[in-house]
Tab-separated table of C-alpha atoms in Angstrom:
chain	number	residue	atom	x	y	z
N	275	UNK	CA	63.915	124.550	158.657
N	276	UNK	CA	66.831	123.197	157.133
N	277	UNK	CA	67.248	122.599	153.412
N	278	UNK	CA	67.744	119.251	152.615
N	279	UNK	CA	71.009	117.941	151.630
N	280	UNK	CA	71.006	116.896	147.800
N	281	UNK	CA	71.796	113.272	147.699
N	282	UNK	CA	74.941	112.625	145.553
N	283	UNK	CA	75.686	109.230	144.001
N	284	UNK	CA	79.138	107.610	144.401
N	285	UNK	CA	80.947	107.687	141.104
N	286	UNK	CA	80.466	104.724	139.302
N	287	UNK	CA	83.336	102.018	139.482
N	288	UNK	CA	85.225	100.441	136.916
N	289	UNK	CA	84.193	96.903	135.810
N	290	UNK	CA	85.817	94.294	137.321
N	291	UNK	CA	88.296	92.240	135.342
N	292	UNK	CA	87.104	88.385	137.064
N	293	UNK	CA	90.539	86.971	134.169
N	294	UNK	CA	92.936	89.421	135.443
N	295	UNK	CA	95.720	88.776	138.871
N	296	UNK	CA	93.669	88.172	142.250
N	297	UNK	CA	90.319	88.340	140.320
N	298	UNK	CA	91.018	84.977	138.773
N	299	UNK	CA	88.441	82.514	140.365
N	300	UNK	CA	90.628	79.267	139.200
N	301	UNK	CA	92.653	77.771	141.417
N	302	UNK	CA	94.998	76.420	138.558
N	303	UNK	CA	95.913	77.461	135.570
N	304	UNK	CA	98.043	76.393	132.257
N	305	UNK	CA	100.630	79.057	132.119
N	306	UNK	CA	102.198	80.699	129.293
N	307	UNK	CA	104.937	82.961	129.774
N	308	UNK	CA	105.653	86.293	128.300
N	309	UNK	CA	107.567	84.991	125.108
N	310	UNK	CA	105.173	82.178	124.358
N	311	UNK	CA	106.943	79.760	126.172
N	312	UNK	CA	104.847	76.783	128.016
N	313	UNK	CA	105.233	76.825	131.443
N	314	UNK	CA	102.986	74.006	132.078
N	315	UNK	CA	100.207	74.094	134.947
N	316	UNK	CA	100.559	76.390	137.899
N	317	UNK	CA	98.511	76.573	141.091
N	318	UNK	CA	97.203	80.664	141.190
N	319	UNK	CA	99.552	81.719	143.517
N	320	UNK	CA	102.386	80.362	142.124
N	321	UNK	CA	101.496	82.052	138.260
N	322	UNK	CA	100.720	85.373	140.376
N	323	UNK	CA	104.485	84.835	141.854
N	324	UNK	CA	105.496	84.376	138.466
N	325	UNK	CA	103.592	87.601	136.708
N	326	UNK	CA	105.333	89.481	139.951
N	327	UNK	CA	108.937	88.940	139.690
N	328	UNK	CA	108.704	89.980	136.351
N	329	UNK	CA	106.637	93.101	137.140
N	330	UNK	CA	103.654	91.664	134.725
N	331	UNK	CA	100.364	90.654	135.020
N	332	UNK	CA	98.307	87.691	134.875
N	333	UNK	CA	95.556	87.519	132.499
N	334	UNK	CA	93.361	84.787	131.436
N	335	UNK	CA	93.105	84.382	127.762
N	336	UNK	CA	91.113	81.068	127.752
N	337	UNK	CA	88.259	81.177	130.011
N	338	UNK	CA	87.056	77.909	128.825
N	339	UNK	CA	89.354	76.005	128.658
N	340	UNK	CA	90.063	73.228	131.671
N	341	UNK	CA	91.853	74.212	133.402
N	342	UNK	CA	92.187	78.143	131.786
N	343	UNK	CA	94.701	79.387	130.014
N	344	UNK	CA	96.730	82.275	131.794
N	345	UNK	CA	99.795	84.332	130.169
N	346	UNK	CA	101.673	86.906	131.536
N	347	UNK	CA	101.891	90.000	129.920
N	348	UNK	CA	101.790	93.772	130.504
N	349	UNK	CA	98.171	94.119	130.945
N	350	UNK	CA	98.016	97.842	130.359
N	351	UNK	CA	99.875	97.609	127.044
N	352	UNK	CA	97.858	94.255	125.765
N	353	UNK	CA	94.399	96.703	126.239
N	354	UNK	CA	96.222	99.898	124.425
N	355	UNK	CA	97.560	97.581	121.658
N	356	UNK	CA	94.058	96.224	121.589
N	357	UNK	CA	92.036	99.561	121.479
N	358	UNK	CA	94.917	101.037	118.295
N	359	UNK	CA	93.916	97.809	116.626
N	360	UNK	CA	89.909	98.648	116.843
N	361	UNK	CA	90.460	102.077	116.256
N	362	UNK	CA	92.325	101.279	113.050
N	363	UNK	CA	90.161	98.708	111.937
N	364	UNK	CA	86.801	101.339	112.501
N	365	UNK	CA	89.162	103.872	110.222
N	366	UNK	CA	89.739	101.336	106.828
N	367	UNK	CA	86.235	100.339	107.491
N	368	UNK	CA	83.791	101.711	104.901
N	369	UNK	CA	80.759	103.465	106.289
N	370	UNK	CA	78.061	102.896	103.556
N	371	UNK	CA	76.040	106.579	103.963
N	372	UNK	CA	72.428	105.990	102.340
N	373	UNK	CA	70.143	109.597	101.601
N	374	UNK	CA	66.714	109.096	100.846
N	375	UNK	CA	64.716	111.267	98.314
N	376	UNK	CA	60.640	110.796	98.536
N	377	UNK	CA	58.473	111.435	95.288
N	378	UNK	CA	54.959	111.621	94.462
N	379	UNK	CA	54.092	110.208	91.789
N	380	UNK	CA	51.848	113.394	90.268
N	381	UNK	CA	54.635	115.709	91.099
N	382	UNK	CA	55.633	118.778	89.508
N	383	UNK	CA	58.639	119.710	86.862
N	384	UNK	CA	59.592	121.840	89.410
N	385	UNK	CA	59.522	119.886	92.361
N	386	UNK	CA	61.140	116.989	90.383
N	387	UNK	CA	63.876	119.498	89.246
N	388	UNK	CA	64.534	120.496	93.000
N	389	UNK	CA	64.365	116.964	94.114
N	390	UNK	CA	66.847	115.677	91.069
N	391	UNK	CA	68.841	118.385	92.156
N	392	UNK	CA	68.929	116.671	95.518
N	393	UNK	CA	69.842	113.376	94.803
N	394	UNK	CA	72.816	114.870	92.379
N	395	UNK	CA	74.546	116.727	95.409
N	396	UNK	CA	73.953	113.081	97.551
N	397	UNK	CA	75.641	111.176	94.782
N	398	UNK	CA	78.603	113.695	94.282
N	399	UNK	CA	79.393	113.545	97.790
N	400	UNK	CA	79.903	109.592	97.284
N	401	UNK	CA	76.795	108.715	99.081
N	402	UNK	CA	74.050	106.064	98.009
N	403	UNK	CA	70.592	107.356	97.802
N	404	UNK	CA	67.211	105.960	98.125
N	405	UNK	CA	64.752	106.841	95.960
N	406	UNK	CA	60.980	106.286	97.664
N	407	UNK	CA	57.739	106.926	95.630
N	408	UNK	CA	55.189	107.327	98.014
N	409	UNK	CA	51.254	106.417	96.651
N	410	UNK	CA	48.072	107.545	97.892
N	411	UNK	CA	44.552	106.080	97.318
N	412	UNK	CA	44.148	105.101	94.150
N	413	UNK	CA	47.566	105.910	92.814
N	414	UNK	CA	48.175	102.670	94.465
N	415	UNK	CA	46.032	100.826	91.513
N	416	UNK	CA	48.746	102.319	88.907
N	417	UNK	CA	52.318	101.371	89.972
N	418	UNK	CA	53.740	101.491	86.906
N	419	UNK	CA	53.453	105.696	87.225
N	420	UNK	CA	56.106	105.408	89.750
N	421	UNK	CA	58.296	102.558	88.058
N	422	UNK	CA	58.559	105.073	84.876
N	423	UNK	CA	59.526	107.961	87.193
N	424	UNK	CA	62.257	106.131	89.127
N	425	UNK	CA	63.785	105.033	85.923
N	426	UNK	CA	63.587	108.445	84.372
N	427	UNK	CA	65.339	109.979	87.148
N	428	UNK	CA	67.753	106.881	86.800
N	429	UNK	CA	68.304	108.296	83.249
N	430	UNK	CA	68.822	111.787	84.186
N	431	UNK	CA	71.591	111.247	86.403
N	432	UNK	CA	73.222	108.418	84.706
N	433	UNK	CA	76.402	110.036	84.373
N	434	UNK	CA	76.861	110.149	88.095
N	435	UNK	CA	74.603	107.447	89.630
N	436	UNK	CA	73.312	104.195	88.585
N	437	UNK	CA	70.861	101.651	89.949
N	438	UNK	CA	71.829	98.688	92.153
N	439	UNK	CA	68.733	98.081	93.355
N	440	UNK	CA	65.415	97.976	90.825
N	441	UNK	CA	62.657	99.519	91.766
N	442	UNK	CA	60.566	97.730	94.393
N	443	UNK	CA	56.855	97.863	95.151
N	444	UNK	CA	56.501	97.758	99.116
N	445	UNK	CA	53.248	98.432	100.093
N	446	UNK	CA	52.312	102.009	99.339
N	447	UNK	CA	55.979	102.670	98.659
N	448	UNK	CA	57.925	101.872	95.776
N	449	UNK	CA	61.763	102.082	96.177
N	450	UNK	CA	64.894	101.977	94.398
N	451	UNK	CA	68.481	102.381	95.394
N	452	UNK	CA	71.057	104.480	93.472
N	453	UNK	CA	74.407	104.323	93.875
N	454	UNK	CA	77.600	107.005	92.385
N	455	UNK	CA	79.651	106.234	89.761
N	456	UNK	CA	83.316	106.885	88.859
N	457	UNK	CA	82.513	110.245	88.085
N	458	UNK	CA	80.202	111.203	90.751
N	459	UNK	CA	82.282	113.800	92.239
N	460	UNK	CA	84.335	115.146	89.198
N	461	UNK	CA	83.215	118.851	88.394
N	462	UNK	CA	82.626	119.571	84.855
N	463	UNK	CA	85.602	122.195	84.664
N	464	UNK	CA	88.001	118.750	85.701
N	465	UNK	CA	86.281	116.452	82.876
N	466	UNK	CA	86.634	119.228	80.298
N	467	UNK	CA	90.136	119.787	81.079
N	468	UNK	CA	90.544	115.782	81.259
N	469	UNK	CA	89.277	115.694	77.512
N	470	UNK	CA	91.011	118.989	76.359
N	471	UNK	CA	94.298	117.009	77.504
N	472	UNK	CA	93.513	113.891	76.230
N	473	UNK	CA	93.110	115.304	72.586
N	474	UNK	CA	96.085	116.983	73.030
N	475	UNK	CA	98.256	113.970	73.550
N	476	UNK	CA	96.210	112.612	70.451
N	477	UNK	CA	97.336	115.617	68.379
N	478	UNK	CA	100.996	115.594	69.342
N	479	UNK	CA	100.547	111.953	68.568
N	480	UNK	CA	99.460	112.414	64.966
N	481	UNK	CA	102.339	115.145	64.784
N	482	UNK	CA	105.322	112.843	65.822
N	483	UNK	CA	104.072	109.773	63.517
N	484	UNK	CA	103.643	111.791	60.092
N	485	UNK	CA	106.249	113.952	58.803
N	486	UNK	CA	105.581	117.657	57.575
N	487	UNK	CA	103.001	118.767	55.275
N	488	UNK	CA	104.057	120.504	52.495
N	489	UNK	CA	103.164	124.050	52.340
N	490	UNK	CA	99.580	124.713	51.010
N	491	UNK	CA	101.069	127.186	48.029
N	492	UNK	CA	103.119	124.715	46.639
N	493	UNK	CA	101.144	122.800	43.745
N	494	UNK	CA	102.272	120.575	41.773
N	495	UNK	CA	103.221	121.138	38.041
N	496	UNK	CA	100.664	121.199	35.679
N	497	UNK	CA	100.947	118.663	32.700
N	498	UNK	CA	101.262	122.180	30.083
N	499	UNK	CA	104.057	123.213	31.831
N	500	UNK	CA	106.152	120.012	31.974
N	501	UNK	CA	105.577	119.097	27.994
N	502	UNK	CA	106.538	123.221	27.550
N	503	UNK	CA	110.147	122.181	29.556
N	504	UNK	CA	110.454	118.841	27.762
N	505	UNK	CA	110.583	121.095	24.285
N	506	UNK	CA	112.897	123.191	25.247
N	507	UNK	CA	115.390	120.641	26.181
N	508	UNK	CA	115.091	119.557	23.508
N	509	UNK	CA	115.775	122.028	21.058
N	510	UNK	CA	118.573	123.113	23.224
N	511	UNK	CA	120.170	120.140	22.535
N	512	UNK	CA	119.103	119.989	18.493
N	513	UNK	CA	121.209	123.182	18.464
């Protein structure tokens, strides 16, 4: 027998563009030219004669309109002009990236260490993170276990995170949101050096507003000593 042939599907085709040359279903159209100009309304064929004796295209760029509104333009470039303005605007756009962190409420200083640990890394890499207390039988019945150990953890990362959303009873869950601070990110090593410099400029200041400090051996004359000199001259000049 012979094997059977493997049926192959055509390759799919492009989407049709119904606002773009011979696709256009209107048979008139308001034409604009390629500087903006108004050419006023065309049959089809005569905006397609148009679009072709300047080697352009005719697209539609008011489908509702009565009738639509055609320009002529160099499609190919319009779409690539279009797709490095979407591109750009998905770069500047700011991705919000949310962790989440789930808690019992009975849980261990060890597991709470490792989990603080957690939501430290999350918030130095700039991202938000969810904090979820999850409650089981009767936990449910005392919510307030898991209000005071959202807020604690809240406390212990202060420097780096702080809350922008309080913590929410949802059902069984209990949430809150954390976001990162100005110096989630900043090492230690970088805030020490920050403050080392910072009361260095302080010192230099103090330096450059006061003058010098007289010498710490130099003391100033003792009251015996000046009368003693105050004698002398003057029995120097008795004789």
């Amino acid at each position: 027998m012979r094997p059977r042939r493997r049926f192959t599907p055509d390759p799919p085709r492009p989407p049709r563009n119904d606002a773009l040359n011979e696709n256009i279903r209107a048979a008139r159209v308001r034409l604009i030219g390629e500087d903006g100009a108004q050419l006023g309304i065309k049959s089809k064929d005569e905006a397609l004669e148009i679009a072709r004796d300047h080697d352009l295209d005719l697209v539609v760029v008011a489908q509702q309109a009565d009738p639509p509104v055609a320009r002529i333009m160099d499609h190919g470039k319009y779409r690539y002009e279009q797709e490095q303005k979407a591109k750009l605007a998905r770069k500047h756009q700011s991705q919000v990236n949310v962790k989440e962190i789930k808690l019992r409420p009975k849980i261990g200083i060890h597991d709470y260490n490792t989990k603080k640990g957690h939501v430290e890394r999350f918030l130095n890499q700039r991202a938000k993170v969810k904090v979820t207390i999850m409650f089981r039988g009767r936990e449910t019945t005392h919510p307030e276990r898991g209000r005071d150990l959202l807020i604690r953890l809240a406390e212990d990362v202060n420097e780096i995170g702080q809350i922008e959303q309080q913590p929410l009873l949802d059902g069984r869950n209990m949430t809150m949101l954390l976001g990162p601070t100005k110096n989630a990110g900043v090492t230690k090593r970088d805030a020490e050096d920050k403050e080392t410099e910072r009361s260095q400029e302080a010192v230099q200041g103090d330096r450059n507003g006061q003058g010098d400090a007289p010498a710490g051996d130099a003391q100033p004359p003792a009251r015996e000593e000046v009368a003693q000199a105050q004698a002398e001259l003057s029995q120097g000049d008795a004789g």
